[in-house]
Coordinates of N, CA and C in Angstrom, one line a residue:
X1 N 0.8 -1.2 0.0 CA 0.0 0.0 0.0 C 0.9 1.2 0.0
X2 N 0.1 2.1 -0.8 CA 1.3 3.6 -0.9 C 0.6 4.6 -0.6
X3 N 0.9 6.1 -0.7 CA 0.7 7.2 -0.3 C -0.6 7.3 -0.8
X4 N -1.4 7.2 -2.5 CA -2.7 7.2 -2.7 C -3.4 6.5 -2.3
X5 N -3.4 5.6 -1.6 CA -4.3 4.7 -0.9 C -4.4 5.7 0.6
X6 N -3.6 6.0 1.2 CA -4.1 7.0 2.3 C -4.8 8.3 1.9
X7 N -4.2 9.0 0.7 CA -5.3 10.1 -0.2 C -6.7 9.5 0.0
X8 N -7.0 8.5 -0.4 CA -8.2 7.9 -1.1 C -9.2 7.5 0.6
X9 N -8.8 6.9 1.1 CA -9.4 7.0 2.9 C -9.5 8.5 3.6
X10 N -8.4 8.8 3.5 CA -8.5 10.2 3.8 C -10.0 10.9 2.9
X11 N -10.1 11.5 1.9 CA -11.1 11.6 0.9 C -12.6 10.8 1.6
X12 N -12.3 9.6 1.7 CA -13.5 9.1 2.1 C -13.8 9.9 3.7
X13 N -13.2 9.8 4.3 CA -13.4 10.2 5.9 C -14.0 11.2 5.6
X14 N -13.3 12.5 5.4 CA -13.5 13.7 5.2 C -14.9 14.0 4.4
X15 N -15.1 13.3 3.4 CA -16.4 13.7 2.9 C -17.4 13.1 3.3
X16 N -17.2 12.0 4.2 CA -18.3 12.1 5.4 C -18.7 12.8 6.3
X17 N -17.8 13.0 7.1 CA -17.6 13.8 8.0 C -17.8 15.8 7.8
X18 N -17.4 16.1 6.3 CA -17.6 17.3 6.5 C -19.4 17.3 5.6
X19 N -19.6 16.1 5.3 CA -21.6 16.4 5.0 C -22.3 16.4 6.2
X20 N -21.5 16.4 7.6 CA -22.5 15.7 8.8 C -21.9 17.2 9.5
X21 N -21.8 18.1 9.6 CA -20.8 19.3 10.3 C -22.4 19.8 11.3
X22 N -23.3 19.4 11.0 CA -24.2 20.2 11.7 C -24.7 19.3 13.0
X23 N -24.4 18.0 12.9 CA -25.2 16.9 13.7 C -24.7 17.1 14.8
X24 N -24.6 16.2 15.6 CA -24.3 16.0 17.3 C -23.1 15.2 17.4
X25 N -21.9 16.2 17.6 CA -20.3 15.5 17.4 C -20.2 15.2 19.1
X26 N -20.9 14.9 19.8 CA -21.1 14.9 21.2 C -20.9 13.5 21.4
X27 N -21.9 12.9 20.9 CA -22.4 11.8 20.4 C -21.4 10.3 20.5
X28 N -21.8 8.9 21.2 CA -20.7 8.1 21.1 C -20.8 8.0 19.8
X29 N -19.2 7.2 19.7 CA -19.3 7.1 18.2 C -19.0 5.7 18.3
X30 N -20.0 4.8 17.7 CA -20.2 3.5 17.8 C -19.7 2.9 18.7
X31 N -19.5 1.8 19.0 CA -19.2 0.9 20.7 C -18.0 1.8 21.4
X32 N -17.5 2.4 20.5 CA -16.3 3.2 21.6 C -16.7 4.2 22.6
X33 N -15.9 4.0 23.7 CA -15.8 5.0 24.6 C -15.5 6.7 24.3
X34 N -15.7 7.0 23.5 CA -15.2 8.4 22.9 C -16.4 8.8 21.8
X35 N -16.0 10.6 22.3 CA -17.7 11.2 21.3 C -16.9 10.5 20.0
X36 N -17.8 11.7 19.3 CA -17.1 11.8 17.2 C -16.1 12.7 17.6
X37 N -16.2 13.8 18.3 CA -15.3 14.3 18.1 C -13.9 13.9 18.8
X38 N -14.5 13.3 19.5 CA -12.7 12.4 20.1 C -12.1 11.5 19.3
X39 N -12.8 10.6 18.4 CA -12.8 9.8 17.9 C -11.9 10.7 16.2
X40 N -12.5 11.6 16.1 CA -11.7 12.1 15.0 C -10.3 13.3 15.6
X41 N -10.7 13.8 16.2 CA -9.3 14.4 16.8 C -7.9 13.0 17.2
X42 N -8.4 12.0 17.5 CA -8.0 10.6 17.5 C -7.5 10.8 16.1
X43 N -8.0 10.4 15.2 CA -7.2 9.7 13.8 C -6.6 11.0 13.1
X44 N -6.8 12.2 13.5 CA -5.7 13.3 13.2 C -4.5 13.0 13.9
X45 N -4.9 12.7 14.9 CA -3.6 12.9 15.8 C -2.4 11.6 15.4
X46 N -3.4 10.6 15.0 CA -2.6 9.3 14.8 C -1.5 9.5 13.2
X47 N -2.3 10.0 12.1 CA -1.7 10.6 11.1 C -0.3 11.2 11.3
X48 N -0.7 12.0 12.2 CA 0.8 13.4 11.8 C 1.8 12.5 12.8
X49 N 1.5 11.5 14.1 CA 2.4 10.6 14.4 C 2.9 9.5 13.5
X50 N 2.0 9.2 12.3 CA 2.3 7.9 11.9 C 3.8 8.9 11.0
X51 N 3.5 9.7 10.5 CA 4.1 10.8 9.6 C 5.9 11.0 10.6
X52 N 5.8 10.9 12.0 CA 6.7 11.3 12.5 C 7.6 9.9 12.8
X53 N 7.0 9.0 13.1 CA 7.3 7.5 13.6 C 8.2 7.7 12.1
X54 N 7.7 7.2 10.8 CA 8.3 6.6 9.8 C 9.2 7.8 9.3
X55 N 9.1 9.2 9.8 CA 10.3 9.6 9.5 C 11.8 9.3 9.9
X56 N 11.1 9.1 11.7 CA 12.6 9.1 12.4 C 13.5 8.0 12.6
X57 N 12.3 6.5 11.7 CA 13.6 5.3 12.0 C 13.1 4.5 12.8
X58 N 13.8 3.3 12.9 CA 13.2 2.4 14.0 C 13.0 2.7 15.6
X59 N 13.6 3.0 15.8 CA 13.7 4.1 17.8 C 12.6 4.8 17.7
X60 N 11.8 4.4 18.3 CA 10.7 6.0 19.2 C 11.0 7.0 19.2
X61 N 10.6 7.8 18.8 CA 10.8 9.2 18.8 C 9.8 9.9 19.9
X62 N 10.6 9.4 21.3 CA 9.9 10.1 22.4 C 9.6 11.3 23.1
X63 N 10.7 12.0 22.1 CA 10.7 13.4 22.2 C 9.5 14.0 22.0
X64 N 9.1 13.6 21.2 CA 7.5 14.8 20.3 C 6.6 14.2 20.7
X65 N 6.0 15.5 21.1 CA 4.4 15.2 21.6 C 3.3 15.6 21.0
X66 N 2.7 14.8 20.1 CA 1.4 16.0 19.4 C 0.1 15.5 20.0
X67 N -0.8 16.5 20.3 CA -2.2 17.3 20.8 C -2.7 17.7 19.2
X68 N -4.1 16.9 19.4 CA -5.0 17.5 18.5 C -6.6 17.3 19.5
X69 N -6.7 18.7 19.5 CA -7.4 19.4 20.3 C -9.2 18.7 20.3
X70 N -10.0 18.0 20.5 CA -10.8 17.4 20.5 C -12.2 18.4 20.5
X71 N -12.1 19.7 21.2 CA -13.2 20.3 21.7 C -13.2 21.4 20.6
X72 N -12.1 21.3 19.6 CA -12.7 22.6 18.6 C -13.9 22.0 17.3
X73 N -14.2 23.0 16.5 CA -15.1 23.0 15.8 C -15.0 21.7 14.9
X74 N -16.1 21.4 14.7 CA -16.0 20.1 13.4 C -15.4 20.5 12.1
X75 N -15.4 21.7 11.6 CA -14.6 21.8 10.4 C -13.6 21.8 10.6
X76 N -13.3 22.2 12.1 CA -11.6 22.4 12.2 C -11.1 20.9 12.4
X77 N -11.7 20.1 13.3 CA -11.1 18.3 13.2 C -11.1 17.9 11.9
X78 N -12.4 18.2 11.1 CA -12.2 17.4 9.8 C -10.4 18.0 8.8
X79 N -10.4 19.6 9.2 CA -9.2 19.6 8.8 C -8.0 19.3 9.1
X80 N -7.9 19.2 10.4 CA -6.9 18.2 11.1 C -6.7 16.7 10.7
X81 N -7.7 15.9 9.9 CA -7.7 14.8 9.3 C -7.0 14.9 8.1
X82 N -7.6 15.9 7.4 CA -7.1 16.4 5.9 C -5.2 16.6 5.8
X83 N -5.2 17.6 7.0 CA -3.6 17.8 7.2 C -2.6 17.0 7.2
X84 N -3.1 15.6 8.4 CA -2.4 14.4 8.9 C -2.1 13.7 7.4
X85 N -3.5 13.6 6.8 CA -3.5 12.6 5.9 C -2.0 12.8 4.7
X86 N -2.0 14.5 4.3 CA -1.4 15.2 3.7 C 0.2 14.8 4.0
X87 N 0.3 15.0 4.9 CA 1.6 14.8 6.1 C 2.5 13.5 5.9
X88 N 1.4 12.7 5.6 CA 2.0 11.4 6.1 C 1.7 11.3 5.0
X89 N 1.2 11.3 3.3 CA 1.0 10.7 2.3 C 2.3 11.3 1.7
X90 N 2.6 12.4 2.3 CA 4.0 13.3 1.5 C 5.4 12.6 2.3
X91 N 4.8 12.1 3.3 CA 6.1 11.5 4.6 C 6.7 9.8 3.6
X92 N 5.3 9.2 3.0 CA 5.5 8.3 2.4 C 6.4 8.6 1.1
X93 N 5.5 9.4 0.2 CA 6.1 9.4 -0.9 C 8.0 9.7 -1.0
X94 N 7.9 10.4 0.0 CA 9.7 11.0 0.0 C 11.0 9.5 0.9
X95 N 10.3 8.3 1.2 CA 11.0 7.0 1.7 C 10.8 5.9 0.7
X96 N 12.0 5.5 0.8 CA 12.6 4.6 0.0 C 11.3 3.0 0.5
X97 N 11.1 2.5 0.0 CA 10.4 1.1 0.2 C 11.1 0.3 1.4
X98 N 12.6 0.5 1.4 CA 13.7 0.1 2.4 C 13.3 0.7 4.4
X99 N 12.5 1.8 3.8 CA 13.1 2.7 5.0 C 12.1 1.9 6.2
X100 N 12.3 1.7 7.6 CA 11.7 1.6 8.7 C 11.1 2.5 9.6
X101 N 10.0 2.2 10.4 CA 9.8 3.3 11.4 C 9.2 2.8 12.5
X102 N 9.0 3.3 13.6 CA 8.9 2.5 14.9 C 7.5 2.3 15.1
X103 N 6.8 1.1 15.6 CA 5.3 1.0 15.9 C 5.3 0.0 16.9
X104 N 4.3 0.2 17.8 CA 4.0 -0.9 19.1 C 4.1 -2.2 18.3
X105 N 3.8 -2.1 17.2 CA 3.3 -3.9 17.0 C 4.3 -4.0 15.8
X106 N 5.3 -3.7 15.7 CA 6.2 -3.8 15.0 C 6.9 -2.7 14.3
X107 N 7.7 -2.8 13.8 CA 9.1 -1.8 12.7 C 8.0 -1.7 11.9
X108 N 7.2 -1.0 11.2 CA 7.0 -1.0 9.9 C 7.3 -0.5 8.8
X109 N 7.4 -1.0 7.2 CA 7.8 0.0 6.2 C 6.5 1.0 6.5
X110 N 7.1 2.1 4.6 CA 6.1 2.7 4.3 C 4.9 2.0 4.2
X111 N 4.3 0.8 3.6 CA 3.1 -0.1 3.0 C 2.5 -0.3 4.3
X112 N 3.6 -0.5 6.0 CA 2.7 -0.7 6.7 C 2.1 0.5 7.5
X113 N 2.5 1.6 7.4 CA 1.9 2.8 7.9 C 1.0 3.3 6.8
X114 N 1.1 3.1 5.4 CA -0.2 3.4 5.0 C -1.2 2.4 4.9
X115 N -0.5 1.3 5.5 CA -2.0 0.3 5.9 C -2.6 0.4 6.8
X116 N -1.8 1.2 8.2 CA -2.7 1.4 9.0 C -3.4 2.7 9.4
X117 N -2.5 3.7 8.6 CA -3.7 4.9 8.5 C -4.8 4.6 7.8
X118 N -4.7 3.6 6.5 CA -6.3 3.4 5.7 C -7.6 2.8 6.8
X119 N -6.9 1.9 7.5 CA -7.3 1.3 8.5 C -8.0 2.0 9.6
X120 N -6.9 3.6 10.4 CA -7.5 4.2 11.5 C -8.8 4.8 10.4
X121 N -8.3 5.0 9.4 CA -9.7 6.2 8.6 C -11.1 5.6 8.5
X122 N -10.5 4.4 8.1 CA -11.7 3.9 7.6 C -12.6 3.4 8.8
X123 N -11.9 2.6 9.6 CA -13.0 2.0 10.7 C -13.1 3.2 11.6
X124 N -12.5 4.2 12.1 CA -12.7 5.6 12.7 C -14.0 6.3 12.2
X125 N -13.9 5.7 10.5 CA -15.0 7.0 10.1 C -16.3 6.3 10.2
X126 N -16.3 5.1 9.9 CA -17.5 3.9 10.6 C -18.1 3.9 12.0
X127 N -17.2 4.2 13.0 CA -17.5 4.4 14.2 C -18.3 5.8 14.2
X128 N -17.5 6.9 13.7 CA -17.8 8.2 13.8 C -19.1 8.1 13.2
X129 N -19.3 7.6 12.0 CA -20.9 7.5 11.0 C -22.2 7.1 12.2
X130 N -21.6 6.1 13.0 CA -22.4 5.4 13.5 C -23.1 6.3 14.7
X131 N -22.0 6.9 14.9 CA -22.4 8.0 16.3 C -23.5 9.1 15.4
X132 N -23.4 9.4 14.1 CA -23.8 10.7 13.6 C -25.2 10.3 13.1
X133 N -25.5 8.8 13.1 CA -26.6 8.1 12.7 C -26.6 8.2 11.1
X134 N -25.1 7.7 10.5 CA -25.0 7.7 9.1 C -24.4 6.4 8.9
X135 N -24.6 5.7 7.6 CA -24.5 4.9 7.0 C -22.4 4.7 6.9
X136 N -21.8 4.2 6.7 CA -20.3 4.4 5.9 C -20.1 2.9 5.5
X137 N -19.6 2.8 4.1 CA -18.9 1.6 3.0 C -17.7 2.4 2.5
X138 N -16.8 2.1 2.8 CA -15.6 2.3 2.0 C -15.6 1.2 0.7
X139 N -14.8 1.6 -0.1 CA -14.2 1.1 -1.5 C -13.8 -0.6 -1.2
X140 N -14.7 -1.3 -1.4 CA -14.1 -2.3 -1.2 C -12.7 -2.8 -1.3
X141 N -12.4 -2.5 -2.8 CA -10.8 -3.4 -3.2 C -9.7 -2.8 -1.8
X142 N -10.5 -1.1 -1.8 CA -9.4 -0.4 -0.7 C -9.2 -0.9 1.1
X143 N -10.4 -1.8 1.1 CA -11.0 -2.4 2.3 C -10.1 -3.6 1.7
X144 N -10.3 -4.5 0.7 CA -9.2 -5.7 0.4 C -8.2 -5.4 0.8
X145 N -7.9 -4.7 0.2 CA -6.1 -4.2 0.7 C -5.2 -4.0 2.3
X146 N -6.7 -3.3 2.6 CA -5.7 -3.0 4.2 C -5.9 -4.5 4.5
X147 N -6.7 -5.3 4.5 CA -7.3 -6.5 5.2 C -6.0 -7.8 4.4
X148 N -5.5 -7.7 3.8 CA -4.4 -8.8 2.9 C -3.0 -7.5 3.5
X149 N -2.7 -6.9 3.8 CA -1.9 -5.7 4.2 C -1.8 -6.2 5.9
X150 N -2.7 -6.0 6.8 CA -2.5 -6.0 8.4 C -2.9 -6.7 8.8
X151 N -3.6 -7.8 8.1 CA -4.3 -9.0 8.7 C -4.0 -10.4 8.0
X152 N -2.7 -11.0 7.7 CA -2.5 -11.9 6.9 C -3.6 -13.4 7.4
X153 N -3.3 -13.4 8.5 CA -4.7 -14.4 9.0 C -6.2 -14.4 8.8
X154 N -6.8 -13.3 8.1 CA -8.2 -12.6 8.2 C -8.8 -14.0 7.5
X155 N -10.0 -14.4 7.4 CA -10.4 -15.4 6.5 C -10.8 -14.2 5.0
X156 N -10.3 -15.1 3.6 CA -10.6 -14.5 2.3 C -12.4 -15.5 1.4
X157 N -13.0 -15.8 2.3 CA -14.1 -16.0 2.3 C -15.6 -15.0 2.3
X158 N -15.3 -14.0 2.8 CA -16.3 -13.3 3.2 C -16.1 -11.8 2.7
X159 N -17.1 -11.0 2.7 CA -16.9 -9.3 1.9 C -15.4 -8.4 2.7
X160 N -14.7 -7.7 2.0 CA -13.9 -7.3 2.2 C -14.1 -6.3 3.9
X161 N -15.0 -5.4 3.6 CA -15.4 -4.6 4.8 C -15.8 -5.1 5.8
X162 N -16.8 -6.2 5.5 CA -17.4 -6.5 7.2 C -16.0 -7.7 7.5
X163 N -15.3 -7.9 6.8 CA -14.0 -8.7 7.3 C -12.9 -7.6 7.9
X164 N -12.8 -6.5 7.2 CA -12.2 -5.6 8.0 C -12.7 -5.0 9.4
X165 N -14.1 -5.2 9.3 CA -14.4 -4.5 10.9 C -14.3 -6.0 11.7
X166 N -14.4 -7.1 11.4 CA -14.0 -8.2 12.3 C -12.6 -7.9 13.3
X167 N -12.2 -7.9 11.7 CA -10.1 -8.1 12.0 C -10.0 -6.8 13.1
X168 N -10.8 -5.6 13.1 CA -10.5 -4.8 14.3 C -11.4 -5.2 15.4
X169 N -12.2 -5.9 15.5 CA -12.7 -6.3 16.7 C -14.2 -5.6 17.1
X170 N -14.8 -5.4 15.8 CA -15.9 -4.4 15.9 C -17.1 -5.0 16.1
X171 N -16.9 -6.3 14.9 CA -18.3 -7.0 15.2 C -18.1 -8.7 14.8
X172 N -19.1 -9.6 14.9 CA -17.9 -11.0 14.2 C -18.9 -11.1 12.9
X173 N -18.4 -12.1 12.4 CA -18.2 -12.6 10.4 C -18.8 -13.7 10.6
X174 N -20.0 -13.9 9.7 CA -20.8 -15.0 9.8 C -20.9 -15.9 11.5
X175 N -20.1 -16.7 11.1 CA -20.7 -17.6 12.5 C -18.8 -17.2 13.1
X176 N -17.8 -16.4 12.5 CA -16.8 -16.2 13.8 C -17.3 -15.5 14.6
X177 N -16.8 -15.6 15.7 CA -16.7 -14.3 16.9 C -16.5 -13.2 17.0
X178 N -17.2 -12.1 17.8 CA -16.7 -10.9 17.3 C -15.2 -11.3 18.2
X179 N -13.9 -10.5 17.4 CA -12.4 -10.8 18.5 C -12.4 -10.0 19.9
X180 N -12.2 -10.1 20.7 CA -11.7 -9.1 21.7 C -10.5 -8.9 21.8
X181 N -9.5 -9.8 21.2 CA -8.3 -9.0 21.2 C -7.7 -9.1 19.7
X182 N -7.4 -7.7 19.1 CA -6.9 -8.3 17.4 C -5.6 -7.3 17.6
X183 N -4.8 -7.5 16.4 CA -3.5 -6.7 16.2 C -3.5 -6.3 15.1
X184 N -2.7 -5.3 14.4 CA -1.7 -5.7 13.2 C -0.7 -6.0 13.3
X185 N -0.6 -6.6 11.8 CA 1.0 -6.8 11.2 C 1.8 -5.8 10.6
X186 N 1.9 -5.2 11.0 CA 2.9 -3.5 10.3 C 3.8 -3.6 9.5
X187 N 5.3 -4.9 10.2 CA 6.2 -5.2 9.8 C 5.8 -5.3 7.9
X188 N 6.8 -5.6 7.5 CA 6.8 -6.2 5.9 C 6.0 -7.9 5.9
X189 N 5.4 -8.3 5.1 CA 4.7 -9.5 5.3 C 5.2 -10.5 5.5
X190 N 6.3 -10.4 4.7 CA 7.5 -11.5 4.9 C 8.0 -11.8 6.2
X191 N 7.7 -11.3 7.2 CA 8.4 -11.1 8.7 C 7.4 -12.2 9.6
X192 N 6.0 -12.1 8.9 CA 5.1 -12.7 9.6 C 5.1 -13.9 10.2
X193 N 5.1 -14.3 11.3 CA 5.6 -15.4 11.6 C 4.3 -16.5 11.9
X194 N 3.1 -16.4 11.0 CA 2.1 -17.3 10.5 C 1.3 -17.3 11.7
X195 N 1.3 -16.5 13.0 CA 0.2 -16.8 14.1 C -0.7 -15.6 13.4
X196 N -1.6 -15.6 14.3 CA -3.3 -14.9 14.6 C -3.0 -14.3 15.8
X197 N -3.9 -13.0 15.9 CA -4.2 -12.7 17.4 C -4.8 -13.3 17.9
X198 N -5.4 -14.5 17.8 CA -5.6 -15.0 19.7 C -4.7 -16.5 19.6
X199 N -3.3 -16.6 19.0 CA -2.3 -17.7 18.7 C -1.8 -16.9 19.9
X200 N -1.7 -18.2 20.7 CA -0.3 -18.1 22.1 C 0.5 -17.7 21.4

C-alpha cells in the first residue's frame, strides 16, 4: 500500500464527515468510549504521528508530543484529518520502500503505515458515522487491501469490509466471533511469523 491509498481514505473520511458538520459530534461514536469528536481528533492525531514514527527510523521518537485538540469545531477536526493525511502521504512518498519506522506492533515499512492509516480512517470513520446516525462503506478493493496488508490471518471467504471490521474487533463474520483481542502486522509480510491474534 502507498501514499494514494491514504489520499483515497482520507477523501472518504473527510467527505463524510464534512456532510454531517451540523449533527451532534457529542455523540458516542459506535461501541467506543469516545464522542465523534474524540474519535476524529484521535485519527488526526494518529496521522501526523504515523508521519513522524516513519520519518525518524526504527527508535521511538519520544521526544514529540502531538495534541490534536478534540473540543474545537467540526470543520476544524475534519481539517486536522485532511492535514495528517497530507503529512504522512508526503512523509511516504519521500521513503525509499527500504526505509523503517517504529510501531507498538512492530518496525514497519512505508506499505505498513499506510495500511494502518487506511485502517485508522476507515474504521474511525465507521464508528464516527455510526455516532452521527450515518451509513459508511468504504471502497471495497481499498478495504481488500488494508485486510491482505494488516491481517494476513483474516479469513478470504467473506466481503472485504465487514471482514475488516471483524479483524478490528468491531463486530464478528458470519458464524466467527466478534475478536476481543486483534492486532496488526505493520512489519513487511515477509516477517510474519504465520500466528493470529488470539495464537499463544
Amino acid at each position: 500500500m502507498r501514499s494514494d491509498d491514504v489520499r483515497t481514505a482520507a477523501a472518504a473520511c473527510t467527505g463524510l464527515l464534512g456532510g454531517a458538520l451540523q449533527r451532534d459530534w457529542s455523540a458516542r461514536a459506535g461501541t467506543l468510549d469516545m464522542t465523534v469528536s474524540e474519535v476524529v481528533a484521535h485519527v488526526a492525531r494518529v496521522l501526523h504521528f504515523y508521519a513522524v514514527d516513519l520519518a525518524g527510523g526504527p527508535a521511538e521518537v519520544d521526544a514529540v508530543e502531538l495534541r490534536v485538540h478534540a473540543d474545537r469545531p467540526p470543520p476544524t477536526l475534519v481539517a486536522a484529518v485532511r492535514t495528517g493525511a497530507f503529512v504522512l502521504a508526503a512523509t511516504i512518498d519521500a521513503c525509499g520502500d527500504d526505509v523503517r519506522g517504529f510501531h507498538p506492533d512492530g518496525v514497519a515499512d512505508p506499505s505498513g503505515f499506510a495500511a494502518m492509516a487506511c485502517d485508522e480512517l476507515l474504521v474511525h470513520t465507521d464508528d464516527a458515522a455510526r455516532g452521527l446516525g450515518l451509513a459508511f462503506e468504504p471502497d471495497a478493493h481499498l478495504a481488500a487491501h488494508v485486510v491482505r496488508r494488516l491481517f494476513p490471518w483474516a479469513p478470504h471467504d467473506e466481503r472485504s469490509w465487514p471482514t475488516l471490521r471483524w479483524a478490528n474487533g468491531r463486530a464478528p463474520l458470519g458464524a466467527r466471533p466478534r475478536l476481543e483481542n486483534w492486532r496488526w502486522h505493520c512489519a513487511p509480510l515477509e516477517e510474519w511469523d504465520g500466528n493470529g491474534p488470539t495464537t499463544p
